[in-house]
Amino acid sequence: MNVFAVILWVLFSVGALTGVALVFFAVVHRIRDKRTPEERWADEHGDEHENPYATGARFVTGITFTGRPG
């Protein structure tokens, strides 16, 4: 086996082990997560406002149009 083949096998092995480790950690994290589906959805999406323009309205109220800087 030449050096190039050994390097490819090492890279493949490292990638495969990384994939297995990531799947393992994802499964363990999912099993240890005791939140309900509703709590998980709320954590991922946050508290959304009923009015989609609320954030923009709060931003615009801080702008003054006096024509003078500062």
Coordinates of C-alpha atoms in Angstrom, one line a residue:
M1 CA 0.0 0.0 0.0
N2 CA 1.5 3.3 -1.0
V3 CA 1.5 6.5 1.2
F4 CA -1.3 8.1 -0.8
A5 CA -3.6 5.2 0.0
V6 CA -2.7 5.3 3.6
I7 CA -3.5 9.0 3.8
L8 CA -6.9 8.4 2.1
W9 CA -7.7 5.6 4.6
V10 CA -6.7 7.8 7.5
L11 CA -8.9 10.7 6.3
F12 CA -11.8 8.3 5.6
S13 CA -11.4 6.8 9.1
V14 CA -11.4 10.2 10.8
G15 CA -14.4 11.3 8.9
A16 CA -16.3 8.1 9.6
L17 CA -15.5 8.3 13.3
T18 CA -16.5 11.9 13.4
G19 CA -19.9 11.1 11.8
V20 CA -20.5 8.2 14.3
A21 CA -19.6 10.5 17.2
L22 CA -21.9 13.3 16.0
V23 CA -24.8 10.8 15.7
F24 CA -24.1 9.4 19.1
F25 CA -24.0 12.8 20.8
A26 CA -27.2 13.9 19.0
V27 CA -29.0 10.7 20.2
V28 CA -27.8 11.2 23.7
H29 CA -28.8 14.8 23.7
R30 CA -32.3 14.0 22.4
I31 CA -32.8 11.3 25.0
R32 CA -31.7 13.6 27.9
D33 CA -33.9 16.4 26.6
K34 CA -37.0 16.3 28.9
R35 CA -38.9 19.2 27.4
T36 CA -42.3 18.6 25.8
P37 CA -42.7 19.2 22.1
E38 CA -44.5 22.5 22.9
E39 CA -41.7 23.7 25.1
R40 CA -39.1 22.7 22.5
W41 CA -41.0 24.6 19.8
A42 CA -41.3 27.7 22.0
D43 CA -37.5 27.6 22.8
E44 CA -36.7 27.4 19.1
H45 CA -39.0 30.0 17.9
G46 CA -39.1 32.4 20.8
D47 CA -41.9 34.7 21.8
E48 CA -43.4 35.9 18.6
H49 CA -45.6 39.0 18.5
E50 CA -49.1 38.9 17.2
N51 CA -48.4 42.1 15.3
P52 CA -45.6 41.5 12.8
Y53 CA -45.0 45.3 12.6
A54 CA -44.4 45.7 16.3
T55 CA -40.6 45.6 16.1
G56 CA -40.5 48.0 13.2
A57 CA -42.9 50.4 15.0
R58 CA -40.7 50.4 18.1
F59 CA -37.7 51.2 15.9
V60 CA -39.4 54.0 14.0
T61 CA -40.6 55.7 17.2
G62 CA -37.0 56.3 18.2
I63 CA -36.3 58.3 15.0
T64 CA -36.9 62.1 15.1
F65 CA -37.4 64.2 12.0
T66 CA -36.3 67.6 13.3
G67 CA -34.0 68.4 10.4
R68 CA -31.2 69.2 12.8
P69 CA -28.4 66.8 13.5
G70 CA -28.1 65.5 17.1

